[in-house]
CSV table of C-alpha atoms and ligand atoms in Angstrom, one decimal:
chain,number,residue,atom,x,y,z
A,29,MET,CA,217.1,188.7,232.2
A,30,LEU,CA,215.5,190.1,235.3
A,31,ASN,CA,216.7,193.7,235.8
A,32,GLU,CA,219.2,193.6,233.0
A,33,ILE,CA,217.2,196.0,230.9
A,34,LYS,CA,216.3,198.9,233.2
A,35,ILE,CA,213.8,201.7,232.8
A,36,ASN,CA,214.3,204.9,234.8
A,37,LEU,CA,211.3,207.2,235.0
A,38,GLN,CA,212.8,209.6,237.5
A,39,ASN,CA,213.0,212.4,235.0
A,40,ILE,CA,209.3,212.4,234.0
A,41,GLN,CA,208.3,213.1,237.6
A,42,GLN,CA,208.3,216.8,237.3
A,43,PHE,CA,205.9,216.6,234.3
A,44,VAL,CA,203.4,213.9,235.4
A,45,SER,CA,202.3,213.3,239.0
A,46,LYS,CA,202.4,209.9,240.7
A,47,SER,CA,198.6,209.9,240.8
A,48,GLU,CA,198.4,210.5,237.0
A,49,LEU,CA,200.7,207.5,236.5
A,50,GLU,CA,198.8,205.4,239.0
A,51,ALA,CA,195.5,206.2,237.2
A,52,LEU,CA,196.7,204.5,234.1
A,53,LYS,CA,198.0,201.4,235.8
A,54,PRO,CA,194.6,199.5,235.6
A,55,ALA,CA,194.4,200.2,231.9
A,56,ALA,CA,197.9,198.8,231.4
A,57,ILE,CA,197.2,195.7,233.4
A,58,ASP,CA,193.9,195.2,231.4
A,59,ALA,CA,195.8,195.8,228.2
A,60,LEU,CA,198.5,193.2,229.0
A,61,ASN,CA,195.8,190.7,229.9
A,62,LYS,CA,194.0,191.3,226.6
A,63,LEU,CA,197.2,190.6,224.7
A,64,HIS,CA,197.3,187.2,226.3
A,65,ASP,CA,193.7,186.2,226.4
A,66,LYS,CA,193.2,187.7,222.9
A,67,SER,CA,190.1,189.7,223.9
A,68,GLY,CA,191.3,193.1,222.6
A,69,LYS,CA,191.1,194.9,219.2
A,70,GLY,CA,193.0,193.2,216.3
A,71,ASN,CA,193.1,189.9,218.2
A,72,ASP,CA,193.7,188.0,215.0
A,73,PHE,CA,197.2,189.5,214.8
A,74,LEU,CA,198.6,188.4,218.1
A,75,GLY,CA,200.8,185.6,216.9
A,76,TRP,CA,203.9,187.6,217.9
A,77,VAL,CA,203.0,187.5,221.6
A,78,ASN,CA,204.0,183.8,222.0
A,79,LEU,CA,206.2,183.7,218.9
A,80,PRO,CA,209.7,183.6,220.5
A,81,GLU,CA,209.2,180.5,222.5
A,82,SER,CA,207.3,178.8,219.7
A,83,ILE,CA,210.3,178.9,217.3
A,84,SER,CA,211.5,175.3,217.1
A,85,ASP,CA,215.0,174.0,216.7
A,86,ALA,CA,213.9,172.7,213.3
A,87,ASP,CA,212.7,176.2,212.2
A,88,LEU,CA,216.1,177.7,213.3
A,89,GLN,CA,218.0,174.9,211.5
A,90,ASP,CA,216.1,175.5,208.3
A,91,ILE,CA,216.9,179.2,208.4
A,92,GLU,CA,220.6,178.6,209.3
A,93,GLN,CA,221.0,176.1,206.5
A,94,THR,CA,219.4,178.4,204.0
A,95,ALA,CA,221.6,181.2,205.2
A,96,TYR,CA,224.7,179.0,204.9
A,97,HIS,CA,223.7,178.0,201.4
A,98,LEU,CA,223.2,181.7,200.3
A,99,SER,CA,226.5,182.7,202.0
A,100,SER,CA,228.4,180.0,200.3
A,101,ILE,CA,227.4,181.1,196.8
A,102,SER,CA,227.2,184.9,197.3
A,103,GLU,CA,229.4,188.0,197.9
A,104,VAL,CA,226.2,190.1,198.1
A,105,VAL,CA,222.7,189.1,199.2
A,106,VAL,CA,220.0,191.6,198.3
A,107,VAL,CA,217.2,191.7,200.8
A,108,ILE,CA,214.1,193.1,199.2
A,109,GLY,CA,211.2,194.4,201.4
A,110,ILE,CA,209.7,197.4,202.8
A,111,GLY,CA,208.3,198.5,206.3
A,112,GLY,CA,208.1,195.5,208.6
A,113,SER,CA,209.6,193.3,205.9
A,114,TYR,CA,213.0,195.1,206.1
A,115,LEU,CA,213.4,197.4,209.1
A,116,GLY,CA,213.9,194.7,211.8
A,117,SER,CA,216.7,192.9,210.0
A,118,LYS,CA,218.3,196.2,209.0
A,119,ALA,CA,218.2,197.3,212.6
A,120,VAL,CA,219.8,194.2,214.0
A,121,ILE,CA,222.4,193.9,211.2
A,122,ASP,CA,223.5,197.5,211.5
A,123,ALA,CA,223.7,197.3,215.3
A,124,LEU,CA,225.9,194.2,215.2
A,125,SER,CA,228.1,195.0,212.2
A,126,ASN,CA,231.4,196.8,212.0
A,127,SER,CA,230.6,200.5,211.2
A,128,PHE,CA,232.6,200.2,208.0
A,129,ASP,CA,231.3,196.8,207.1
A,130,SER,CA,230.9,197.3,203.4
A,131,LEU,CA,234.6,198.3,203.1
A,132,LEU,CA,236.0,195.2,205.0
A,133,ASN,CA,238.2,192.9,203.1
A,134,ASN,CA,238.3,189.1,203.7
A,135,ARG,CA,234.7,189.0,204.7
A,136,LYS,CA,233.4,185.7,206.2
A,137,ASN,CA,229.8,186.5,205.3
A,138,PRO,CA,228.2,188.1,202.3
A,139,LEU,CA,227.4,191.8,202.3
A,140,VAL,CA,223.7,192.2,203.0
A,141,VAL,CA,222.2,195.1,201.1
A,142,PHE,CA,218.6,196.2,201.0
A,143,ALA,CA,216.2,197.2,198.1
A,144,GLY,CA,212.5,197.5,197.5
A,145,HIS,CA,212.2,200.0,200.5
A,146,GLN,CA,211.6,203.0,198.1
A,147,LEU,CA,211.1,203.6,194.4
A,148,SER,CA,214.2,205.5,193.5
A,149,GLU,CA,215.3,204.7,189.9
A,150,ASP,CA,218.9,205.9,190.8
A,151,TYR,CA,219.1,203.5,193.7
A,152,LEU,CA,218.1,200.5,191.6
A,153,HIS,CA,220.5,201.6,188.9
A,154,ASP,CA,223.3,201.8,191.4
A,155,LEU,CA,222.4,198.4,192.8
A,156,LEU,CA,222.7,196.9,189.3
A,157,GLU,CA,226.1,198.6,188.9
A,158,MET,CA,227.3,197.3,192.3
A,159,MET,CA,226.1,193.7,191.5
A,160,LYS,CA,228.1,193.5,188.3
A,161,GLY,CA,231.1,191.2,188.7
A,162,ARG,CA,230.0,190.0,192.2
A,163,SER,CA,228.2,186.8,193.0
A,164,VAL,CA,224.7,187.7,194.0
A,165,SER,CA,221.6,186.1,195.7
A,166,CYS,CA,218.3,187.6,196.7
A,167,ILE,CA,215.8,187.3,199.5
A,168,ILE,CA,212.4,188.7,198.6
A,169,ILE,CA,210.1,189.4,201.5
A,170,SER,CA,206.5,190.5,201.3
A,171,LYS,CA,203.7,189.2,203.5
A,172,SER,CA,201.0,190.4,201.2
A,173,GLY,CA,203.0,189.6,198.1
A,174,THR,CA,201.5,192.6,196.4
A,175,THR,CA,203.4,195.6,197.7
A,176,THR,CA,204.6,197.8,194.8
A,177,GLU,CA,208.1,198.8,196.0
A,178,PRO,CA,209.5,195.3,196.6
A,179,ALA,CA,207.7,193.9,193.6
A,180,VAL,CA,209.3,196.5,191.3
A,181,ALA,CA,212.8,195.9,192.8
A,182,PHE,CA,212.3,192.2,192.6
A,183,ARG,CA,211.5,192.3,188.9
A,184,ILE,CA,214.9,194.1,188.4
A,185,VAL,CA,217.0,191.9,190.6
A,186,LYS,CA,215.3,188.7,189.4
A,187,ASN,CA,215.9,189.6,185.7
A,188,TYR,CA,219.5,190.3,186.5
A,189,ILE,CA,220.1,187.0,188.4
A,190,GLU,CA,218.3,185.1,185.6
A,191,GLU,CA,220.4,186.8,182.9
A,192,VAL,CA,223.7,186.1,184.7
A,193,TYR,CA,223.1,182.6,186.1
A,194,GLY,CA,220.3,181.3,183.7
A,195,LYS,CA,216.8,180.5,184.9
A,196,ALA,CA,217.6,177.1,186.3
A,197,ASP,CA,220.4,178.3,188.5
A,198,ALA,CA,218.6,181.5,189.4
A,199,LYS,CA,216.2,179.4,191.5
A,200,LYS,CA,219.1,178.4,193.8
A,201,ARG,CA,219.8,182.1,194.4
A,202,ILE,CA,216.3,183.3,195.2
A,203,VAL,CA,214.5,182.7,198.5
A,204,ALA,CA,211.0,184.1,199.1
A,205,ILE,CA,209.4,184.9,202.4
A,206,THR,CA,205.7,185.4,202.2
A,207,ASP,CA,202.2,184.4,203.2
A,208,GLN,CA,201.4,180.6,203.4
A,209,SER,CA,198.8,180.7,200.6
A,210,LYS,CA,197.9,184.2,199.4
A,211,GLY,CA,199.5,186.8,197.1
A,212,ALA,CA,201.4,187.0,193.9
A,213,LEU,CA,204.7,186.2,195.5
A,214,LYS,CA,203.4,182.9,196.9
A,215,GLN,CA,202.1,182.1,193.4
A,216,MET,CA,205.3,183.0,191.7
A,217,SER,CA,207.5,181.1,194.2
A,218,THR,CA,205.4,178.0,193.7
A,219,LYS,CA,205.6,178.3,189.9
A,220,GLU,CA,209.4,179.1,189.9
A,221,GLY,CA,210.2,176.6,192.6
A,222,TYR,CA,211.9,179.0,195.0
A,223,LYS,CA,212.9,178.0,198.5
A,224,THR,CA,210.1,179.6,200.6
A,225,PHE,CA,209.6,180.6,204.2
A,226,VAL,CA,206.2,181.4,205.6
A,227,ILE,CA,205.1,184.5,207.6
A,228,PRO,CA,202.4,183.3,210.0
A,229,ASP,CA,198.9,184.7,209.2
A,230,ASP,CA,198.6,186.1,212.7
A,231,VAL,CA,201.9,188.1,212.7
A,232,GLY,CA,201.7,191.5,211.1
A,233,GLY,CA,204.7,193.0,209.2
A,234,ARG,CA,206.0,195.3,211.9
A,235,PHE,CA,205.9,192.5,214.5
A,236,SER,CA,207.6,189.9,212.2
A,237,VAL,CA,211.3,190.4,212.9
A,238,LEU,CA,211.5,187.2,215.0
A,239,THR,CA,210.1,185.2,212.0
A,240,PRO,CA,212.2,184.2,209.0
A,241,VAL,CA,211.5,187.8,207.8
A,242,GLY,CA,214.2,189.1,210.2
A,243,LEU,CA,216.0,185.9,211.1
A,244,LEU,CA,217.1,184.8,207.6
A,245,PRO,CA,218.8,188.1,206.6
A,246,ILE,CA,220.4,188.4,210.1
A,247,ALA,CA,221.7,184.8,209.8
A,248,VAL,CA,223.1,185.5,206.3
A,249,ALA,CA,224.9,188.5,207.8
A,250,GLY,CA,226.6,186.1,210.1
A,251,PHE,CA,224.9,186.7,213.4
A,252,ASP,CA,223.6,184.3,216.0
A,253,ILE,CA,219.8,184.1,215.6
A,254,ARG,CA,219.6,181.6,218.5
A,255,LYS,CA,220.9,184.2,220.9
A,256,LEU,CA,218.5,186.8,219.4
A,257,VAL,CA,215.5,184.5,220.0
A,258,LYS,CA,216.8,183.5,223.4
A,259,GLY,CA,216.9,187.2,224.4
A,260,ALA,CA,213.3,187.6,223.3
A,261,VAL,CA,212.2,184.4,225.1
A,262,ASP,CA,213.8,185.5,228.4
A,263,MET,CA,212.4,189.0,228.1
A,264,GLY,CA,209.0,187.5,227.4
A,265,LYS,CA,209.1,185.8,230.8
A,266,ASP,CA,209.6,189.2,232.5
A,267,LEU,CA,206.7,190.7,230.7
A,268,MET,CA,204.0,188.2,231.5
A,269,PRO,CA,200.7,189.4,233.0
A,270,ASN,CA,201.5,187.7,236.3
A,271,VAL,CA,204.7,189.8,236.7
A,272,PRO,CA,203.5,192.7,238.8
A,273,TYR,CA,203.5,196.2,237.4
A,274,GLU,CA,206.4,197.4,239.6
A,275,GLY,CA,208.7,194.9,237.9
A,276,ASN,CA,207.0,194.8,234.5
A,277,ILE,CA,208.8,197.3,232.3
A,278,CYS,CA,206.4,197.0,229.3
A,279,MET,CA,203.6,198.3,231.4
A,280,GLN,CA,205.7,201.0,233.0
A,281,TYR,CA,206.9,202.3,229.6
A,282,ALA,CA,203.4,202.2,228.1
A,283,VAL,CA,202.0,204.1,231.1
A,284,ALA,CA,204.7,206.7,231.1
A,285,ARG,CA,204.4,207.6,227.5
A,286,ASN,CA,200.6,207.7,227.6
A,287,ALA,CA,200.6,209.8,230.7
A,288,LEU,CA,203.0,212.3,229.0
A,289,TYR,CA,200.8,212.2,225.9
A,290,ARG,CA,197.8,213.2,228.0
A,291,LYS,CA,199.8,216.2,229.3
A,292,GLY,CA,200.4,217.5,225.7
A,293,LYS,CA,203.7,215.8,225.0
A,294,LYS,CA,202.7,214.6,221.6
A,295,VAL,CA,206.1,213.8,220.1
A,296,GLU,CA,208.4,211.0,221.5
A,297,ILE,CA,212.0,211.3,220.3
A,298,MET,CA,214.0,208.1,220.6
A,299,VAL,CA,217.6,209.0,221.4
A,300,ASN,CA,220.7,206.9,220.9
A,301,TYR,CA,224.4,207.7,221.5
A,302,ASN,CA,225.7,205.1,219.1
A,303,PRO,CA,225.1,205.4,215.4
A,304,LYS,CA,224.8,201.6,215.2
A,305,LEU,CA,221.4,202.0,216.7
A,306,HIS,CA,220.1,204.4,214.1
A,307,PHE,CA,218.0,201.7,212.5
A,308,LEU,CA,216.7,200.4,215.8
A,309,THR,CA,215.1,203.8,216.0
A,310,GLU,CA,213.8,203.5,212.5
A,311,TRP,CA,212.3,200.1,213.3
A,312,TRP,CA,210.8,201.5,216.5
A,313,LYS,CA,209.3,204.5,214.6
A,314,GLN,CA,207.5,202.1,212.3
A,315,LEU,CA,206.3,199.9,215.1
A,316,TYR,CA,204.8,202.7,217.1
A,317,GLY,CA,203.8,205.1,214.3
A,318,GLU,CA,201.9,202.5,212.4
A,319,SER,CA,200.4,200.9,215.5
A,320,GLU,CA,199.3,204.0,217.3
A,321,GLY,CA,198.8,206.8,214.7
A,322,LYS,CA,195.2,206.5,213.8
A,323,GLU,CA,191.7,207.8,214.5
A,324,GLY,CA,193.2,211.3,214.9
A,325,LYS,CA,195.3,210.1,217.9
A,326,GLY,CA,198.8,208.8,218.7
A,327,ILE,CA,202.2,210.0,219.8
A,328,PHE,CA,204.4,211.0,216.8
A,329,PRO,CA,207.6,208.9,217.0
A,330,ALA,CA,210.7,210.7,216.0
A,331,GLY,CA,214.4,209.9,216.3
A,332,VAL,CA,217.8,211.5,216.8
A,333,ASP,CA,221.4,210.2,216.9
A,334,PHE,CA,223.4,212.0,219.6
A,335,THR,CA,225.8,213.6,219.9
A,336,THR,CA,225.6,214.2,216.1
A,337,ASP,CA,222.1,215.7,216.2
A,338,LEU,CA,222.9,217.8,219.3
A,339,HIS,CA,224.5,220.0,216.7
A,340,SER,CA,221.2,220.2,214.7
A,341,MET,CA,218.0,219.1,216.4
A,342,GLY,CA,219.5,219.8,219.8
A,343,GLN,CA,218.6,223.4,219.6
A,344,TYR,CA,214.9,222.7,219.0
A,345,ILE,CA,214.8,220.0,221.7
A,346,GLN,CA,216.3,222.4,224.2
A,347,ASP,CA,214.4,225.5,223.3
A,348,GLY,CA,211.6,224.9,220.8
A,349,GLU,CA,207.9,224.1,221.3
A,350,ARG,CA,207.3,222.1,224.4
A,351,MET,CA,205.4,219.1,223.0
A,352,LEU,CA,208.3,216.7,223.2
A,353,PHE,CA,209.6,214.0,225.4
A,354,GLU,CA,212.7,211.8,224.9
A,355,THR,CA,213.3,208.1,225.4
A,356,VAL,CA,217.0,207.4,225.6
A,357,ILE,CA,218.2,203.9,224.6
A,358,SER,CA,221.4,203.8,226.6
A,359,VAL,CA,224.1,201.1,226.2
A,360,LYS,CA,225.9,200.6,229.5
A,361,ASN,CA,229.1,199.2,228.1
A,362,ALA,CA,230.9,199.7,224.7
A,363,ASN,CA,232.0,196.5,223.0
A,364,SER,CA,235.5,197.9,222.4
A,365,LYS,CA,238.0,199.9,224.4
A,366,LEU,CA,239.6,203.1,223.3
A,367,THR,CA,241.1,205.9,225.4
A,368,ILE,CA,241.8,209.5,224.6
A,369,PRO,CA,245.5,210.1,224.1
A,370,SER,CA,247.5,212.8,225.9
A,371,ASP,CA,249.0,215.6,223.8
A,372,GLU,CA,252.1,217.5,224.7
A,373,GLU,CA,251.0,220.8,223.2
A,374,ASN,CA,247.4,220.5,224.6
A,375,LEU,CA,246.3,223.2,222.2
A,376,ASP,CA,242.7,221.9,222.3
A,377,GLN,CA,242.9,221.8,226.1
A,378,LEU,CA,241.6,218.3,226.3
A,379,ASN,CA,244.4,216.8,228.4
A,380,PHE,CA,242.1,216.7,231.4
A,381,MET,CA,240.3,213.9,229.5
A,382,ALA,CA,243.5,212.1,228.6
A,383,GLY,CA,243.3,208.4,229.6
A,384,LYS,CA,239.6,208.4,229.8
A,385,ARG,CA,237.6,206.0,227.6
A,386,ILE,CA,235.6,207.6,224.8
A,387,GLY,CA,232.6,205.8,226.2
A,388,GLU,CA,233.0,207.7,229.4
A,389,VAL,CA,233.0,211.0,227.5
A,390,ASN,CA,229.9,209.8,225.6
A,391,LYS,CA,228.2,208.8,228.9
A,392,MET,CA,228.8,212.3,230.4
A,393,ALA,CA,227.4,213.8,227.2
A,394,GLU,CA,224.4,211.6,227.7
A,395,LEU,CA,223.9,212.5,231.3
A,396,GLY,CA,224.6,216.2,230.8
A,397,THR,CA,222.2,216.4,227.8
A,398,MET,CA,219.5,214.5,229.8
A,399,LEU,CA,219.6,217.1,232.6
A,400,ALA,CA,219.8,220.0,230.2
A,401,HIS,CA,216.8,218.8,228.3
A,402,VAL,CA,214.8,218.0,231.5
A,403,ASP,CA,215.6,221.6,232.7
A,404,GLY,CA,214.4,222.8,229.3
A,405,GLY,CA,211.0,221.1,229.8
A,406,VAL,CA,211.6,217.8,228.0
A,407,PRO,CA,210.7,214.8,230.1
A,408,ASN,CA,213.1,211.9,229.8
A,409,ILE,CA,212.5,208.1,229.9
A,410,HIS,CA,215.7,206.3,230.2
A,411,ILE,CA,216.1,202.7,229.1
A,412,GLU,CA,219.4,201.0,229.7
A,413,PHE,CA,220.7,197.7,228.4
A,414,PRO,CA,224.1,196.1,229.2
A,415,GLU,CA,225.7,195.9,225.7
A,416,ILE,CA,225.0,195.6,222.0
A,417,ASN,CA,224.8,191.9,221.2
A,418,GLU,CA,222.2,189.5,219.7
A,419,TYR,CA,220.8,188.5,223.1
A,420,TYR,CA,220.0,192.0,224.3
A,421,LEU,CA,218.7,193.1,220.9
A,422,GLY,CA,216.3,190.2,220.9
A,423,ALA,CA,215.2,191.2,224.4
A,424,LEU,CA,214.8,194.9,223.4
A,425,ILE,CA,212.8,194.0,220.3
A,426,TYR,CA,210.3,191.9,222.3
A,427,PHE,CA,210.1,194.6,225.0
A,428,PHE,CA,209.2,197.3,222.5
A,429,GLU,CA,206.7,195.0,220.7
A,430,LYS,CA,204.9,194.1,224.0
A,431,ALA,CA,204.9,197.7,225.2
A,432,CYS,CA,203.5,198.8,221.9
A,433,GLY,CA,200.6,196.4,222.2
A,434,VAL,CA,199.9,197.6,225.8
A,435,SER,CA,200.3,201.3,224.8
A,436,GLY,CA,198.0,201.0,221.8
A,437,TYR,CA,195.3,199.4,223.9
A,438,ILE,CA,195.7,202.2,226.6
A,439,LEU,CA,195.2,204.6,223.7
A,440,ASP,CA,192.1,202.6,222.7
A,441,VAL,CA,193.1,202.0,219.1
A,442,ASN,CA,193.7,198.7,217.2
A,443,PRO,CA,197.5,198.6,217.3
A,444,PHE,CA,197.6,195.8,214.7
A,445,ASP,CA,196.1,197.4,211.6
A,446,GLN,CA,197.3,200.1,209.2
A,447,PRO,CA,194.3,201.4,207.2
A,448,GLY,CA,196.0,204.7,206.6
A,449,VAL,CA,198.7,203.1,204.5
A,450,GLU,CA,196.2,202.4,201.7
A,451,ALA,CA,195.5,206.1,200.8
A,452,TYR,CA,198.8,206.8,199.0
A,453,LYS,CA,198.7,203.5,197.2
A,454,LYS,CA,195.3,204.1,195.7
A,455,ASN,CA,196.4,207.6,194.5
A,456,MET,CA,199.7,206.2,193.1
A,457,PHE,CA,197.9,203.4,191.2
A,458,ALA,CA,195.3,205.9,189.9
A,459,LEU,CA,198.0,208.3,188.7
A,460,LEU,CA,199.8,205.4,187.0
A,461,GLY,CA,196.7,204.4,185.2
A,462,LYS,CA,196.0,201.0,186.8
A,463,PRO,CA,192.9,199.5,185.3
A,464,GLY,CA,189.9,200.1,187.5
A,465,TYR,CA,191.2,203.5,188.8
A,466,GLU,CA,190.4,205.6,185.7
A,467,GLN,CA,188.0,208.0,187.3
A,468,GLN,CA,190.1,208.5,190.4
A,469,GLY,CA,193.1,209.1,188.2
A,470,ALA,CA,191.3,211.8,186.2
A,471,ASP,CA,190.1,213.5,189.4
A,472,LEU,CA,193.5,213.5,190.9
A,473,LYS,CA,195.2,214.8,187.8
A,474,LYS,CA,192.9,217.9,187.8
A,475,ARG,CA,194.3,218.7,191.3
A,476,LEU,CA,197.9,218.6,190.2
B,502,PA5,O1,203.7,196.5,209.4
B,502,PA5,C1,203.2,196.3,208.3
B,502,PA5,O2,202.3,195.5,208.1
B,502,PA5,C2,203.7,197.1,207.1
B,502,PA5,O3,204.7,198.0,207.4
B,502,PA5,C3,204.3,196.1,206.1
B,502,PA5,O4,205.3,195.4,206.7
B,502,PA5,C4,204.7,196.7,204.8
B,502,PA5,O5,203.7,197.5,204.3
B,502,PA5,C5,205.2,195.7,203.8
B,502,PA5,O6,204.1,194.8,203.5
B,502,PA5,P1,204.4,193.4,202.8
B,502,PA5,O7,205.3,192.6,203.6
B,502,PA5,O8,203.0,192.9,202.7
B,502,PA5,O9,205.0,193.7,201.4
């Protein structure tokens, strides 16, 4: 892995001095040590640190066999979950799939669709319509087993599957991924006899993509989870505390973003130049937003897809309020080759590009944009990886997780809790009339 994923900090240099970066180095080293010796905040949620290498062959086989079983009986597999229980698998599946996946004929693997990540009545209605006449299975994922969005979606999908296949056969089409012992989903799975996978107690939702939470849906979609895990394992070796700062990219990234934050750059925009990476950004937004945004602190993680958003958010980034920095996730090589054709008339005057690969044009857009934004006052962190495949996605996932832990400790928050998520839930339950919330419900209604 060494040096295959590169971080370039050249374009933050005019915004933060060498000494400002140096000053944060000891905090990064301390933070990385704390992740390993488990002496920092939230240390009961550090199971993800050594997770990749602890996944056994038997674990992978169990996941692969279950994926094979679901694939063999389904055209569509509905993955139900929200937050960390869906974003990781969605990110990997989107990155690796054909851009027009849902329209492909002669599929080898079922179409994986997601539900339970919002409460839209129309979405669930459309899901039911889509399932009609197709063979369907479902993976329900909830660590707590009590989250409203997936629980609501699961009621709908479970009822549908039981109606179509009968209760006995429905069991073969439903897999639950949840806590070892707690929560309604665990209870229900035991009662109904669903095949169940466990989310370890010490792995929080947004750090769970390398558990069955992410691995089962990714395997169902037909991708190689062994390569994904191997990428994470190899990256892990490069991010150990004994790897010096100069070669340890998780510390470098964490230091760079914290140094920029201290200079008033409060918003980090993750940039990609390939729409397949859109959900990698969504996953990263959750990872960093939920881990760092607390106690009145934290970088606000945002995302753009370029060059698409250069024609919308590009204006703000170039010329708007200067509280931004960008982190570009740059793919060195495209997976397919396509060149720009020559045109006899040349009315669009693009013949000077004829014969060039589209990827080269995209690369020049990337480099040109980077310089323009730096000139406009937007620091640029550049992270490059060789190509989009399982191995490098596994490596990137682990890199961002590790850097997130280090960064959260530098910020001096507990990166592994999410107390702020509860506020909306309480209000929602109160407004819906949940028993025990009567007074709160009455108070809230007065304000509406
Ligand atoms: O990172 C987290 O812990 C959260 O985003 C959870 O993943 C999300 O709230 C879903 O929770 P659960 O899996 O318990 O349904």
